[in-house]
Amino acid sequence: MSSLIIIGAGPGGYKTALHAAKHGLKVTIFEAGHVGGTCLNVGCIPTKTYVHSASFAEAVERQPQVVEQLRGGVETLLSHPNITLVRERASFVDAHTVETPSGQRYTAENIIIATGSSTKYIPVEGVDSPYVVDSTGLLALKELPKRLCIIGAGVIGMEFASVFNRFGSEVTVVEFLKECLPAIDSDIAKRLRKQMEKQGIKFYMGAGVKSLSPATVPDGSPTGSISVTFEQKGKELSVEADVVLMATGRKPNTEGLNLEALGITLERNGAIPVNEHFEIENCKSSNCKCYAIGDVNGRQMLAHAAEYQGLHVVNHILGIEDHIRFDVMPAAIFTTPEAACVGPSEDQLKEAAVPFECHKAFFRANGKALAMGETEGMVKLCCEPNEGRLLSCHAYGAHAADLVQEATAYITLGATLSQLRETVHIHPTLSEILIETN
Ligand code: NAD
């Protein structure tokens, strides 16, 4: 029986372990923290619990229950007879051996690194203040901050801005770029931001944070809150807050792995370099069968990307051919309303000089959306000329993630916009928005 070591039991690691075990591989999986990783414990699942709670108090109460229940489920899955869970940190001895702090050594033919990522703090003065937290720190708060300043209007910044505004915090977002959510179509991102502004969130766009310092009252004594100083259009401005959320990106977790034992050089962003099968590149060992999946390889920092990369690695080890399209990676942002995308944005297609046409539809013209009272939203489909092969779908509005998921199926299978239009859609559904595009 072939053997596999997996370092990290997040969605990448634990789902890979299960897939491998079901195919007869003997798996040893290492996890120093809780099983389920960032996504289950302090990421996707707790934030979605917040999104679906009526108040902050309810969210704080429900979050541990939801997380514990799911964690219990993962522990049960990992009790598979082909899986051994070692609750320790593993570091490399060589390309086939890892060791734990207790001095135990483990060997396997193949090793997968699935250690995830952690918050990247911007290097500005005052960043170590106790008032500055990352998403994990924000989810640990037991009291709702009256004023919350969020640095970064990426996925994390926008999701927390949306939910804390709904809970009643006064939310200000400071973003370096001109528009939020750089991966989303700029027209859609702008409409979503304007909608969130209407809901009461204050945005400072094109604003680079310079420093964070305890706020002071006129007599010079600190107020017990924090002041965020930034530059916008050549002017220096500041915002006072009780809590500052750092949402300026994440960095791969490679510390403590002793990657020196493999002799690899990390990429500039700290990611482990991998090839199309997620095999580590440039390993000094001639017989290296080490892989890196998920956030740690810096490709697509999404739980489902990690999961499918792991699936592919196991298939690769077993010699099973699969057809996973890593170039068709849908993503969603759980703001209110939701936003989601798959494939290149209109701007990216223009930049790449790809011939394409663009088709739009608005939620306000859809019967189901009107009946639901969810009239705010838009879908943009890009395809090859003459309703040809579908290239991308970007959307915001109620259940945008589900609409994008449908488009993902068409794109993955190489279908055309005409084929999508010819597919019978149930009436009345939000899905009809896809065939209502002009
Ligand atoms: P991000 O890269 O999405 O956004 C960071 C933002 O911070 C950028 O817009 C950037 O311009 C801005 N920024 C950087 N430095 C700044 C400064 N000095 N002043 C002002 N703004 C500054 O990063 P994130 O939101 O932290 O998310 C990290 C990763 O986690 C992403 O890859 C994301 O896809 C993933 N994630 C995904 C989901 C989801 O799929 N729903 C949820 C959470 C996180």
PDB file of C-alpha atoms and ligand atoms in Angstrom, residues 43-44 47-48 117 119-120 122-124 150-160 174-177 179-182 204 207-210 230 246-250 295 300-304 330-334, ligand 1:
ATOM      1  CA  GLY A  43     -12.951  31.811   8.247  1.00  0.00           C
ATOM      2  CA  CYS A  44     -15.739  30.839   5.854  1.00  0.00           C
ATOM      3  CA  THR A  47     -18.366  34.464   8.823  1.00  0.00           C
ATOM      4  CA  LYS A  48     -21.310  32.771   7.115  1.00  0.00           C
ATOM      5  CA  SER A 117      -2.052  31.180   5.043  1.00  0.00           C
ATOM      6  CA  THR A 119      -2.931  37.629   7.725  1.00  0.00           C
ATOM      7  CA  LYS A 120      -0.388  39.881   6.050  1.00  0.00           C
ATOM      8  CA  ILE A 122       1.035  46.191   6.314  1.00  0.00           C
ATOM      9  CA  PRO A 123       4.330  47.602   7.608  1.00  0.00           C
ATOM     10  CA  VAL A 124       3.078  50.838   9.139  1.00  0.00           C
ATOM     11  CA  ILE A 150     -11.401  48.276   7.939  1.00  0.00           C
ATOM     12  CA  ILE A 151      -8.132  48.541   6.014  1.00  0.00           C
ATOM     13  CA  GLY A 152      -8.546  46.863   2.606  1.00  0.00           C
ATOM     14  CA  ALA A 153     -11.675  46.475   0.454  1.00  0.00           C
ATOM     15  CA  GLY A 154     -10.811  42.974  -0.744  1.00  0.00           C
ATOM     16  CA  VAL A 155     -12.925  39.911  -0.008  1.00  0.00           C
ATOM     17  CA  ILE A 156     -12.402  39.896   3.770  1.00  0.00           C
ATOM     18  CA  GLY A 157     -12.804  43.673   4.131  1.00  0.00           C
ATOM     19  CA  MET A 158     -16.050  43.778   2.134  1.00  0.00           C
ATOM     20  CA  GLU A 159     -17.639  40.766   3.866  1.00  0.00           C
ATOM     21  CA  PHE A 160     -16.948  42.135   7.362  1.00  0.00           C
ATOM     22  CA  VAL A 174      -9.955  52.563   3.655  1.00  0.00           C
ATOM     23  CA  GLU A 175      -8.727  51.055   0.365  1.00  0.00           C
ATOM     24  CA  PHE A 176      -5.544  51.733  -1.544  1.00  0.00           C
ATOM     25  CA  LEU A 177      -6.987  50.993  -5.021  1.00  0.00           C
ATOM     26  CA  GLU A 179     -12.212  50.255  -6.651  1.00  0.00           C
ATOM     27  CA  CYS A 180     -13.041  47.414  -4.270  1.00  0.00           C
ATOM     28  CA  LEU A 181     -12.687  43.690  -5.072  1.00  0.00           C
ATOM     29  CA  PRO A 182     -10.006  43.816  -7.781  1.00  0.00           C
ATOM     30  CA  TYR A 204     -12.278  56.057   1.247  1.00  0.00           C
ATOM     31  CA  ALA A 207      -6.350  55.878   0.050  1.00  0.00           C
ATOM     32  CA  GLY A 208      -3.083  54.423   1.363  1.00  0.00           C
ATOM     33  CA  VAL A 209      -2.815  53.947   5.118  1.00  0.00           C
ATOM     34  CA  LYS A 210       0.298  55.628   6.556  1.00  0.00           C
ATOM     35  CA  PHE A 230      -4.115  57.813   5.367  1.00  0.00           C
ATOM     36  CA  MET A 246      -6.466  44.454   8.963  1.00  0.00           C
ATOM     37  CA  ALA A 247      -7.754  42.954   5.690  1.00  0.00           C
ATOM     38  CA  THR A 248      -4.828  43.651   3.392  1.00  0.00           C
ATOM     39  CA  GLY A 249      -4.204  40.139   2.095  1.00  0.00           C
ATOM     40  CA  ARG A 250      -2.803  36.863   3.394  1.00  0.00           C
ATOM     41  CA  ASP A 295      -3.147  28.926   0.079  1.00  0.00           C
ATOM     42  CA  GLN A 300      -5.923  30.644  -5.721  1.00  0.00           C
ATOM     43  CA  MET A 301      -6.539  31.400  -2.054  1.00  0.00           C
ATOM     44  CA  LEU A 302      -9.924  29.695  -1.809  1.00  0.00           C
ATOM     45  CA  ALA A 303     -11.021  26.676   0.255  1.00  0.00           C
ATOM     46  CA  HIS A 304     -12.549  24.936  -2.775  1.00  0.00           C
ATOM     47  CA  PRO A 330     -15.571  30.388  -9.366  1.00  0.00           C
ATOM     48  CA  ALA A 331     -15.501  32.585  -6.264  1.00  0.00           C
ATOM     49  CA  ALA A 332     -18.120  34.374  -4.181  1.00  0.00           C
ATOM     50  CA  ILE A 333     -18.123  37.295  -1.785  1.00  0.00           C
ATOM     51  CA  PHE A 334     -20.801  37.015   0.869  1.00  0.00           C
TER      52      PHE A 334
HETATM   53  P1  NAD B   1      -7.372  40.742  -0.846  1.00  0.00           P
HETATM   54  O1  NAD B   1      -6.076  40.582  -1.547  1.00  0.00           O
HETATM   55  O2  NAD B   1      -8.623  40.234  -1.436  1.00  0.00           O
HETATM   56  O3  NAD B   1      -7.616  42.316  -0.569  1.00  0.00           O
HETATM   57  C1  NAD B   1      -6.712  43.134   0.141  1.00  0.00           C
HETATM   58  C2  NAD B   1      -7.020  44.594  -0.189  1.00  0.00           C
HETATM   59  O4  NAD B   1      -6.241  45.417   0.693  1.00  0.00           O
HETATM   60  C3  NAD B   1      -6.642  44.968  -1.619  1.00  0.00           C
HETATM   61  O5  NAD B   1      -7.763  45.526  -2.275  1.00  0.00           O
HETATM   62  C4  NAD B   1      -5.511  45.978  -1.425  1.00  0.00           C
HETATM   63  O6  NAD B   1      -5.474  46.979  -2.396  1.00  0.00           O
HETATM   64  C5  NAD B   1      -5.795  46.562  -0.035  1.00  0.00           C
HETATM   65  N1  NAD B   1      -4.621  47.157   0.625  1.00  0.00           N
HETATM   66  C6  NAD B   1      -3.387  46.613   0.730  1.00  0.00           C
HETATM   67  N2  NAD B   1      -2.569  47.453   1.398  1.00  0.00           N
HETATM   68  C7  NAD B   1      -3.294  48.575   1.736  1.00  0.00           C
HETATM   69  C8  NAD B   1      -3.015  49.787   2.444  1.00  0.00           C
HETATM   70  N3  NAD B   1      -1.801  50.058   2.923  1.00  0.00           N
HETATM   71  N4  NAD B   1      -4.009  50.700   2.602  1.00  0.00           N
HETATM   72  C9  NAD B   1      -5.255  50.441   2.100  1.00  0.00           C
HETATM   73  N5  NAD B   1      -5.575  49.292   1.435  1.00  0.00           N
HETATM   74  C10 NAD B   1      -4.602  48.371   1.254  1.00  0.00           C
HETATM   75  O7  NAD B   1      -7.116  40.144   0.626  1.00  0.00           O
HETATM   76  P2  NAD B   1      -8.124  39.744   1.806  1.00  0.00           P
HETATM   77  O8  NAD B   1      -9.432  40.421   1.659  1.00  0.00           O
HETATM   78  O9  NAD B   1      -7.327  39.975   3.048  1.00  0.00           O
HETATM   79  O10 NAD B   1      -8.353  38.194   1.575  1.00  0.00           O
HETATM   80  C11 NAD B   1      -7.232  37.292   1.599  1.00  0.00           C
HETATM   81  C12 NAD B   1      -7.504  36.054   0.775  1.00  0.00           C
HETATM   82  O11 NAD B   1      -8.502  35.248   1.372  1.00  0.00           O
HETATM   83  C13 NAD B   1      -7.940  36.374  -0.634  1.00  0.00           C
HETATM   84  O12 NAD B   1      -7.186  35.627  -1.546  1.00  0.00           O
HETATM   85  C14 NAD B   1      -9.388  35.950  -0.658  1.00  0.00           C
HETATM   86  O13 NAD B   1      -9.785  35.449  -1.933  1.00  0.00           O
HETATM   87  C15 NAD B   1      -9.457  34.868   0.418  1.00  0.00           C
HETATM   88  N6  NAD B   1     -10.803  34.855   1.004  1.00  0.00           N
HETATM   89  C16 NAD B   1     -11.854  34.413   0.237  1.00  0.00           C
HETATM   90  C17 NAD B   1     -13.133  34.455   0.729  1.00  0.00           C
HETATM   91  C18 NAD B   1     -14.296  33.991  -0.142  1.00  0.00           C
HETATM   92  O14 NAD B   1     -14.051  33.350  -1.152  1.00  0.00           O
HETATM   93  N7  NAD B   1     -15.556  34.315   0.181  1.00  0.00           N
HETATM   94  C19 NAD B   1     -13.384  34.938   2.011  1.00  0.00           C
HETATM   95  C20 NAD B   1     -12.309  35.389   2.760  1.00  0.00           C
HETATM   96  C21 NAD B   1     -11.025  35.342   2.235  1.00  0.00           C
END
